[in-house]
Amino acid sequence: MTSEKIIQKTIAFVKEQLADAEGGHDWFHIERVYKNALLISKSENVDTFIVALGALLHDIADSKFHNGDETVGPKTAREFLFKLNVDSTVIEHVINIIENISFKGGHEVQKFHSPELDVIQDADRLDAIGAIGIARCFNYGGFKNRALYNPDIKPNLNMSKAEYKASKAPTINHFYEKLLLLKDKMNTKTGSQIASNRHAFMELYLKQFYNEWNGNS
């Protein structure tokens, strides 16, 4: 089976798997990450086949929607790729990408590194910031029935992985606990350039948010 055919089958599989997913982690999130990963790849020395598969499968079973179980996504991806007779080294690389792409509170030591992971990680983080990142943030906050903002609950920048995953803090706190930190965590030059613009938009949004909250505009 050709690489292109495998990619097309992967797209169809992901669309089917995520048909009822939460709006910030649905097929359209995957599609945006996929497109951004291919864009960034143009300036990087990477295997674009691995980038494509990693981007398409990186959120095939996000642990947030599987009771925190981080093994579901890698297992689902491995079984799917095995059925397509994808080379074992490619499968292992994709699994390592899925297992190491997540932010996880920003304090976890990443156990695997590759240029392909760098590209997909940047593409995924880009979708968490800017206009779409803001929309996804509030969509997930609503999904979890979290408050928009509570001035009495301050952001916690020193959460452990477990605390980060269990947090029920207001949605605005997530900007400080993750979104505003991503600009300086980008791996590639292209990713950094795009992130700078999206970061500036979030800062402008927050300024307007506080003005409206405090009755200043």
mmCIF file of N, CA, C and O in Angstrom, residues 67-145:
data_model
loop_
_atom_site.group_PDB
_atom_site.id
_atom_site.type_symbol
_atom_site.label_atom_id
_atom_site.label_comp_id
_atom_site.label_asym_id
_atom_site.label_seq_id
_atom_site.Cartn_x
_atom_site.Cartn_y
_atom_site.Cartn_z
ATOM 1 N N ASN A 67 -11.058 8.824 31.061
ATOM 2 C CA ASN A 67 -10.776 8.704 32.503
ATOM 3 C C ASN A 67 -9.292 8.807 32.835
ATOM 4 O O ASN A 67 -8.802 8.164 33.768
ATOM 5 N N GLY A 68 -8.576 9.622 32.046
ATOM 6 C CA GLY A 68 -7.155 9.847 32.311
ATOM 7 C C GLY A 68 -6.237 8.741 31.830
ATOM 8 O O GLY A 68 -5.019 8.803 32.055
ATOM 9 N N ASP A 69 -6.781 7.736 31.162
ATOM 10 C CA ASP A 69 -5.977 6.600 30.696
ATOM 11 C C ASP A 69 -5.162 7.005 29.465
ATOM 12 O O ASP A 69 -5.705 7.202 28.385
ATOM 13 N N GLU A 70 -3.843 7.100 29.630
ATOM 14 C CA GLU A 70 -2.967 7.534 28.547
ATOM 15 C C GLU A 70 -2.542 6.397 27.620
ATOM 16 O O GLU A 70 -1.813 6.633 26.655
ATOM 17 N N THR A 71 -3.015 5.201 27.888
ATOM 18 C CA THR A 71 -2.625 4.057 27.053
ATOM 19 C C THR A 71 -3.592 3.817 25.896
ATOM 20 O O THR A 71 -3.243 3.114 24.945
ATOM 21 N N VAL A 72 -4.793 4.393 25.965
ATOM 22 C CA VAL A 72 -5.813 4.113 24.954
ATOM 23 C C VAL A 72 -5.400 4.627 23.580
ATOM 24 O O VAL A 72 -5.518 3.915 22.567
ATOM 25 N N GLY A 73 -4.905 5.870 23.534
ATOM 26 C CA GLY A 73 -4.509 6.454 22.255
ATOM 27 C C GLY A 73 -3.410 5.672 21.552
ATOM 28 O O GLY A 73 -3.572 5.275 20.383
ATOM 29 N N PRO A 74 -2.284 5.418 22.221
ATOM 30 C CA PRO A 74 -1.220 4.638 21.591
ATOM 31 C C PRO A 74 -1.680 3.239 21.158
ATOM 32 O O PRO A 74 -1.306 2.770 20.076
ATOM 33 N N LYS A 75 -2.485 2.593 21.979
ATOM 34 C CA LYS A 75 -2.972 1.257 21.640
ATOM 35 C C LYS A 75 -3.857 1.287 20.397
ATOM 36 O O LYS A 75 -3.709 0.459 19.487
ATOM 37 N N THR A 76 -4.767 2.267 20.334
ATOM 38 C CA THR A 76 -5.666 2.398 19.186
ATOM 39 C C THR A 76 -4.874 2.658 17.911
ATOM 40 O O THR A 76 -5.131 2.056 16.868
ATOM 41 N N ALA A 77 -3.900 3.566 18.007
ATOM 42 C CA ALA A 77 -3.084 3.903 16.837
ATOM 43 C C ALA A 77 -2.251 2.704 16.381
ATOM 44 O O ALA A 77 -2.139 2.428 15.184
ATOM 45 N N ARG A 78 -1.659 1.995 17.336
ATOM 46 C CA ARG A 78 -0.814 0.847 16.996
ATOM 47 C C ARG A 78 -1.619 -0.230 16.268
ATOM 48 O O ARG A 78 -1.186 -0.761 15.241
ATOM 49 N N GLU A 79 -2.805 -0.545 16.791
ATOM 50 C CA GLU A 79 -3.638 -1.580 16.181
ATOM 51 C C GLU A 79 -4.066 -1.186 14.774
ATOM 52 O O GLU A 79 -4.070 -2.020 13.853
ATOM 53 N N PHE A 80 -4.399 0.097 14.597
ATOM 54 C CA PHE A 80 -4.825 0.565 13.278
ATOM 55 C C PHE A 80 -3.689 0.480 12.269
ATOM 56 O O PHE A 80 -3.860 -0.047 11.160
ATOM 57 N N LEU A 81 -2.517 0.992 12.636
ATOM 58 C CA LEU A 81 -1.382 0.995 11.711
ATOM 59 C C LEU A 81 -0.890 -0.422 11.407
ATOM 60 O O LEU A 81 -0.457 -0.715 10.288
ATOM 61 N N PHE A 82 -0.977 -1.299 12.400
ATOM 62 C CA PHE A 82 -0.570 -2.687 12.196
ATOM 63 C C PHE A 82 -1.452 -3.358 11.144
ATOM 64 O O PHE A 82 -0.965 -4.107 10.287
ATOM 65 N N LYS A 83 -2.759 -3.071 11.188
ATOM 66 C CA LYS A 83 -3.691 -3.650 10.217
ATOM 67 C C LYS A 83 -3.393 -3.182 8.795
ATOM 68 O O LYS A 83 -3.716 -3.874 7.823
ATOM 69 N N LEU A 84 -2.780 -1.995 8.681
ATOM 70 C CA LEU A 84 -2.429 -1.471 7.354
ATOM 71 C C LEU A 84 -1.035 -1.937 6.914
ATOM 72 O O LEU A 84 -0.548 -1.517 5.863
ATOM 73 N N ASN A 85 -0.412 -2.767 7.734
ATOM 74 C CA ASN A 85 0.933 -3.288 7.432
ATOM 75 C C ASN A 85 1.982 -2.179 7.309
ATOM 76 O O ASN A 85 2.913 -2.265 6.495
ATOM 77 N N VAL A 86 1.817 -1.141 8.113
ATOM 78 C CA VAL A 86 2.814 -0.071 8.148
ATOM 79 C C VAL A 86 4.095 -0.621 8.771
ATOM 80 O O VAL A 86 4.047 -1.444 9.704
ATOM 81 N N ASP A 87 5.231 -0.201 8.259
ATOM 82 C CA ASP A 87 6.526 -0.666 8.758
ATOM 83 C C ASP A 87 6.622 -0.466 10.274
ATOM 84 O O ASP A 87 6.225 0.564 10.803
ATOM 85 N N SER A 88 7.169 -1.457 10.968
ATOM 86 C CA SER A 88 7.216 -1.431 12.431
ATOM 87 C C SER A 88 7.987 -0.240 12.987
ATOM 88 O O SER A 88 7.632 0.302 14.036
ATOM 89 N N THR A 89 9.043 0.189 12.298
ATOM 90 C CA THR A 89 9.809 1.342 12.784
ATOM 91 C C THR A 89 8.990 2.626 12.690
ATOM 92 O O THR A 89 9.101 3.509 13.550
ATOM 93 N N VAL A 90 8.166 2.722 11.656
ATOM 94 C CA VAL A 90 7.277 3.878 11.515
ATOM 95 C C VAL A 90 6.224 3.856 12.617
ATOM 96 O O VAL A 90 5.939 4.887 13.252
ATOM 97 N N ILE A 91 5.658 2.672 12.878
ATOM 98 C CA ILE A 91 4.643 2.553 13.930
ATOM 99 C C ILE A 91 5.223 2.979 15.277
ATOM 100 O O ILE A 91 4.603 3.761 16.008
ATOM 101 N N GLU A 92 6.409 2.499 15.604
ATOM 102 C CA GLU A 92 7.021 2.837 16.892
ATOM 103 C C GLU A 92 7.286 4.330 17.001
ATOM 104 O O GLU A 92 7.114 4.927 18.068
ATOM 105 N N HIS A 93 7.696 4.936 15.915
ATOM 106 C CA HIS A 93 7.961 6.372 15.920
ATOM 107 C C HIS A 93 6.664 7.137 16.172
ATOM 108 O O HIS A 93 6.619 8.076 16.992
ATOM 109 N N VAL A 94 5.603 6.747 15.491
ATOM 110 C CA VAL A 94 4.306 7.406 15.667
ATOM 111 C C VAL A 94 3.794 7.234 17.104
ATOM 112 O O VAL A 94 3.297 8.188 17.711
ATOM 113 N N ILE A 95 3.951 6.051 17.659
ATOM 114 C CA ILE A 95 3.518 5.800 19.039
ATOM 115 C C ILE A 95 4.302 6.677 20.007
ATOM 116 O O ILE A 95 3.740 7.257 20.951
ATOM 117 N N ASN A 96 5.603 6.791 19.793
ATOM 118 C CA ASN A 96 6.421 7.660 20.650
ATOM 119 C C ASN A 96 5.970 9.116 20.562
ATOM 120 O O ASN A 96 6.002 9.848 21.554
ATOM 121 N N ILE A 97 5.558 9.533 19.382
ATOM 122 C CA ILE A 97 5.048 10.894 19.202
ATOM 123 C C ILE A 97 3.774 11.082 20.021
ATOM 124 O O ILE A 97 3.627 12.063 20.756
ATOM 125 N N ILE A 98 2.842 10.148 19.906
ATOM 126 C CA ILE A 98 1.572 10.237 20.632
ATOM 127 C C ILE A 98 1.814 10.281 22.139
ATOM 128 O O ILE A 98 1.163 11.042 22.862
ATOM 129 N N GLU A 99 2.764 9.504 22.611
ATOM 130 C CA GLU A 99 3.017 9.396 24.051
ATOM 131 C C GLU A 99 3.751 10.608 24.619
ATOM 132 O O GLU A 99 3.731 10.825 25.839
ATOM 133 N N ASN A 100 4.367 11.408 23.761
ATOM 134 C CA ASN A 100 5.209 12.503 24.259
ATOM 135 C C ASN A 100 4.791 13.896 23.806
ATOM 136 O O ASN A 100 5.462 14.871 24.131
ATOM 137 N N ILE A 101 3.686 14.011 23.080
ATOM 138 C CA ILE A 101 3.317 15.302 22.503
ATOM 139 C C ILE A 101 2.645 16.230 23.511
ATOM 140 O O ILE A 101 2.734 17.448 23.407
ATOM 141 N N SER A 102 2.002 15.670 24.525
ATOM 142 C CA SER A 102 1.137 16.452 25.406
ATOM 143 C C SER A 102 1.903 17.396 26.326
ATOM 144 O O SER A 102 3.034 17.120 26.736
ATOM 145 N N PHE A 103 1.259 18.509 26.683
ATOM 146 C CA PHE A 103 1.827 19.523 27.581
ATOM 147 C C PHE A 103 1.966 18.985 29.005
ATOM 148 O O PHE A 103 2.986 19.173 29.655
ATOM 149 N N LYS A 104 0.934 18.359 29.532
ATOM 150 C CA LYS A 104 0.924 17.701 30.845
ATOM 151 C C LYS A 104 1.366 18.599 31.993
ATOM 152 O O LYS A 104 2.050 18.157 32.919
ATOM 153 N N GLY A 105 1.002 19.861 31.916
ATOM 154 C CA GLY A 105 1.351 20.776 32.990
ATOM 155 C C GLY A 105 2.672 21.480 32.779
ATOM 156 O O GLY A 105 3.020 22.399 33.522
ATOM 157 N N GLY A 106 3.430 21.075 31.789
ATOM 158 C CA GLY A 106 4.662 21.758 31.436
ATOM 159 C C GLY A 106 5.865 21.409 32.274
ATOM 160 O O GLY A 106 6.950 21.955 32.070
ATOM 161 N N HIS A 107 5.723 20.470 33.211
ATOM 162 C CA HIS A 107 6.851 20.134 34.086
ATOM 163 C C HIS A 107 7.347 18.702 33.885
ATOM 164 O O HIS A 107 8.299 18.283 34.531
ATOM 165 N N GLU A 108 6.687 17.954 33.015
ATOM 166 C CA GLU A 108 7.108 16.587 32.739
ATOM 167 C C GLU A 108 8.351 16.583 31.840
ATOM 168 O O GLU A 108 8.470 17.400 30.922
ATOM 169 N N VAL A 109 9.264 15.659 32.103
ATOM 170 C CA VAL A 109 10.442 15.501 31.255
ATOM 171 C C VAL A 109 10.054 14.664 30.042
ATOM 172 O O VAL A 109 9.573 13.541 30.182
ATOM 173 N N GLN A 110 10.232 15.222 28.857
ATOM 174 C CA GLN A 110 9.895 14.508 27.627
ATOM 175 C C GLN A 110 10.891 13.382 27.418
ATOM 176 O O GLN A 110 12.093 13.593 27.395
ATOM 177 N N LYS A 111 10.372 12.159 27.262
ATOM 178 C CA LYS A 111 11.237 10.976 27.208
ATOM 179 C C LYS A 111 11.682 10.605 25.798
ATOM 180 O O LYS A 111 12.524 9.724 25.629
ATOM 181 N N PHE A 112 11.101 11.255 24.795
ATOM 182 C CA PHE A 112 11.432 10.929 23.414
ATOM 183 C C PHE A 112 11.592 12.217 22.629
ATOM 184 O O PHE A 112 10.848 13.176 22.834
ATOM 185 N N HIS A 113 12.573 12.238 21.727
ATOM 186 C CA HIS A 113 12.806 13.434 20.909
ATOM 187 C C HIS A 113 13.037 13.017 19.461
ATOM 188 O O HIS A 113 13.709 12.026 19.184
ATOM 189 N N SER A 114 12.468 13.776 18.556
ATOM 190 C CA SER A 114 12.735 13.585 17.126
ATOM 191 C C SER A 114 12.289 14.854 16.408
ATOM 192 O O SER A 114 11.420 15.582 16.896
ATOM 193 N N PRO A 115 12.873 15.141 15.249
ATOM 194 C CA PRO A 115 12.438 16.320 14.478
ATOM 195 C C PRO A 115 10.961 16.236 14.108
ATOM 196 O O PRO A 115 10.274 17.265 14.058
ATOM 197 N N GLU A 116 10.459 15.032 13.877
ATOM 198 C CA GLU A 116 9.050 14.866 13.527
ATOM 199 C C GLU A 116 8.154 15.228 14.706
ATOM 200 O O GLU A 116 7.122 15.894 14.537
ATOM 201 N N LEU A 117 8.535 14.795 15.908
ATOM 202 C CA LEU A 117 7.778 15.167 17.099
ATOM 203 C C LEU A 117 7.812 16.680 17.296
ATOM 204 O O LEU A 117 6.789 17.296 17.627
ATOM 205 N N ASP A 118 8.967 17.298 17.081
ATOM 206 C CA ASP A 118 9.086 18.753 17.215
ATOM 207 C C ASP A 118 8.067 19.475 16.332
ATOM 208 O O ASP A 118 7.408 20.425 16.760
ATOM 209 N N VAL A 119 7.958 19.016 15.102
ATOM 210 C CA VAL A 119 7.043 19.642 14.149
ATOM 211 C C VAL A 119 5.589 19.475 14.582
ATOM 212 O O VAL A 119 4.809 20.440 14.611
ATOM 213 N N ILE A 120 5.210 18.253 14.942
ATOM 214 C CA ILE A 120 3.811 17.993 15.314
ATOM 215 C C ILE A 120 3.467 18.666 16.630
ATOM 216 O O ILE A 120 2.361 19.203 16.802
ATOM 217 N N GLN A 121 4.397 18.676 17.552
ATOM 218 C CA GLN A 121 4.169 19.338 18.831
ATOM 219 C C GLN A 121 3.918 20.828 18.617
ATOM 220 O O GLN A 121 3.006 21.416 19.224
ATOM 221 N N ASP A 122 4.705 21.448 17.748
ATOM 222 C CA ASP A 122 4.485 22.863 17.437
ATOM 223 C C ASP A 122 3.119 23.074 16.803
ATOM 224 O O ASP A 122 2.387 24.006 17.152
ATOM 225 N N ALA A 123 2.761 22.207 15.862
ATOM 226 C CA ALA A 123 1.469 22.336 15.183
ATOM 227 C C ALA A 123 0.321 22.182 16.164
ATOM 228 O O ALA A 123 -0.678 22.915 16.095
ATOM 229 N N ASP A 124 0.446 21.253 17.090
ATOM 230 C CA ASP A 124 -0.592 21.033 18.101
ATOM 231 C C ASP A 124 -0.691 22.229 19.048
ATOM 232 O O ASP A 124 -1.786 22.677 19.401
ATOM 233 N N ARG A 125 0.449 22.755 19.444
ATOM 234 C CA ARG A 125 0.452 23.899 20.360
ATOM 235 C C ARG A 125 -0.070 25.160 19.678
ATOM 236 O O ARG A 125 -0.706 25.996 20.325
ATOM 237 N N LEU A 126 0.174 25.288 18.393
ATOM 238 C CA LEU A 126 -0.368 26.442 17.668
ATOM 239 C C LEU A 126 -1.889 26.441 17.695
ATOM 240 O O LEU A 126 -2.521 27.494 17.742
ATOM 241 N N ASP A 127 -2.488 25.261 17.685
ATOM 242 C CA ASP A 127 -3.946 25.186 17.703
ATOM 243 C C ASP A 127 -4.510 25.476 19.087
ATOM 244 O O ASP A 127 -5.727 25.612 19.245
ATOM 245 N N ALA A 128 -3.630 25.575 20.085
ATOM 246 C CA ALA A 128 -4.066 25.884 21.445
ATOM 247 C C ALA A 128 -3.978 27.374 21.750
ATOM 248 O O ALA A 128 -4.380 27.807 22.841
ATOM 249 N N ILE A 129 -3.452 28.155 20.821
ATOM 250 C CA ILE A 129 -3.299 29.593 21.065
ATOM 251 C C ILE A 129 -3.936 30.392 19.930
ATOM 252 O O ILE A 129 -4.377 29.827 18.937
ATOM 253 N N GLY A 130 -3.976 31.715 20.096
ATOM 254 C CA GLY A 130 -4.606 32.549 19.082
ATOM 255 C C GLY A 130 -6.115 32.481 19.169
ATOM 256 O O GLY A 130 -6.691 32.038 20.162
ATOM 257 N N ALA A 131 -6.798 32.913 18.108
ATOM 258 C CA ALA A 131 -8.259 32.980 18.093
ATOM 259 C C ALA A 131 -8.885 31.605 18.291
ATOM 260 O O ALA A 131 -9.837 31.444 19.083
ATOM 261 N N ILE A 132 -8.387 30.605 17.581
ATOM 262 C CA ILE A 132 -8.948 29.265 17.719
ATOM 263 C C ILE A 132 -8.613 28.687 19.093
ATOM 264 O O ILE A 132 -9.454 28.021 19.722
ATOM 265 N N GLY A 133 -7.416 28.955 19.579
ATOM 266 C CA GLY A 133 -7.046 28.484 20.909
ATOM 267 C C GLY A 133 -7.975 29.026 21.979
ATOM 268 O O GLY A 133 -8.380 28.300 22.905
ATOM 269 N N ILE A 134 -8.337 30.295 21.872
ATOM 270 C CA ILE A 134 -9.269 30.903 22.820
ATOM 271 C C ILE A 134 -10.628 30.212 22.734
ATOM 272 O O ILE A 134 -11.247 29.869 23.752
ATOM 273 N N ALA A 135 -11.104 29.993 21.511
ATOM 274 C CA ALA A 135 -12.399 29.328 21.316
ATOM 275 C C ALA A 135 -12.375 27.919 21.907
ATOM 276 O O ALA A 135 -13.318 27.494 22.595
ATOM 277 N N ARG A 136 -11.301 27.185 21.656
ATOM 278 C CA ARG A 136 -11.183 25.820 22.183
ATOM 279 C C ARG A 136 -11.131 25.823 23.705
ATOM 280 O O ARG A 136 -11.723 24.959 24.361
ATOM 281 N N CYS A 137 -10.430 26.790 24.260
ATOM 282 C CA CYS A 137 -10.281 26.889 25.707
ATOM 283 C C CYS A 137 -11.641 27.065 26.386
ATOM 284 O O CYS A 137 -11.985 26.352 27.336
ATOM 285 N N PHE A 138 -12.435 27.980 25.891
ATOM 286 C CA PHE A 138 -13.742 28.222 26.494
ATOM 287 C C PHE A 138 -14.731 27.108 26.171
ATOM 288 O O PHE A 138 -15.629 26.810 26.963
ATOM 289 N N ASN A 139 -14.579 26.489 25.012
ATOM 290 C CA ASN A 139 -15.447 25.367 24.669
ATOM 291 C C ASN A 139 -15.234 24.218 25.658
ATOM 292 O O ASN A 139 -16.200 23.632 26.163
ATOM 293 N N TYR A 140 -13.960 23.926 25.950
ATOM 294 C CA TYR A 140 -13.668 22.840 26.887
ATOM 295 C C TYR A 140 -14.092 23.220 28.305
ATOM 296 O O TYR A 140 -14.613 22.390 29.058
ATOM 297 N N GLY A 141 -13.886 24.496 28.663
ATOM 298 C CA GLY A 141 -14.326 24.953 29.981
ATOM 299 C C GLY A 141 -15.825 24.782 30.148
ATOM 300 O O GLY A 141 -16.313 24.375 31.212
ATOM 301 N N GLY A 142 -16.582 25.096 29.099
ATOM 302 C CA GLY A 142 -18.021 24.893 29.141
ATOM 303 C C GLY A 142 -18.381 23.417 29.218
ATOM 304 O O GLY A 142 -19.292 23.025 29.942
ATOM 305 N N PHE A 143 -17.651 22.609 28.475
ATOM 306 C CA PHE A 143 -17.850 21.160 28.477
ATOM 307 C C PHE A 143 -17.672 20.600 29.885
ATOM 308 O O PHE A 143 -18.383 19.676 30.300
ATOM 309 N N LYS A 144 -16.724 21.176 30.644
ATOM 310 C CA LYS A 144 -16.437 20.732 32.007
ATOM 311 C C LYS A 144 -17.195 21.551 33.059
ATOM 312 O O LYS A 144 -16.989 21.370 34.258
ATOM 313 N N ASN A 145 -18.065 22.456 32.595
ATOM 314 C CA ASN A 145 -18.877 23.303 33.481
ATOM 315 C C ASN A 145 -18.020 24.141 34.433
ATOM 316 O O ASN A 145 -18.327 24.285 35.613
#
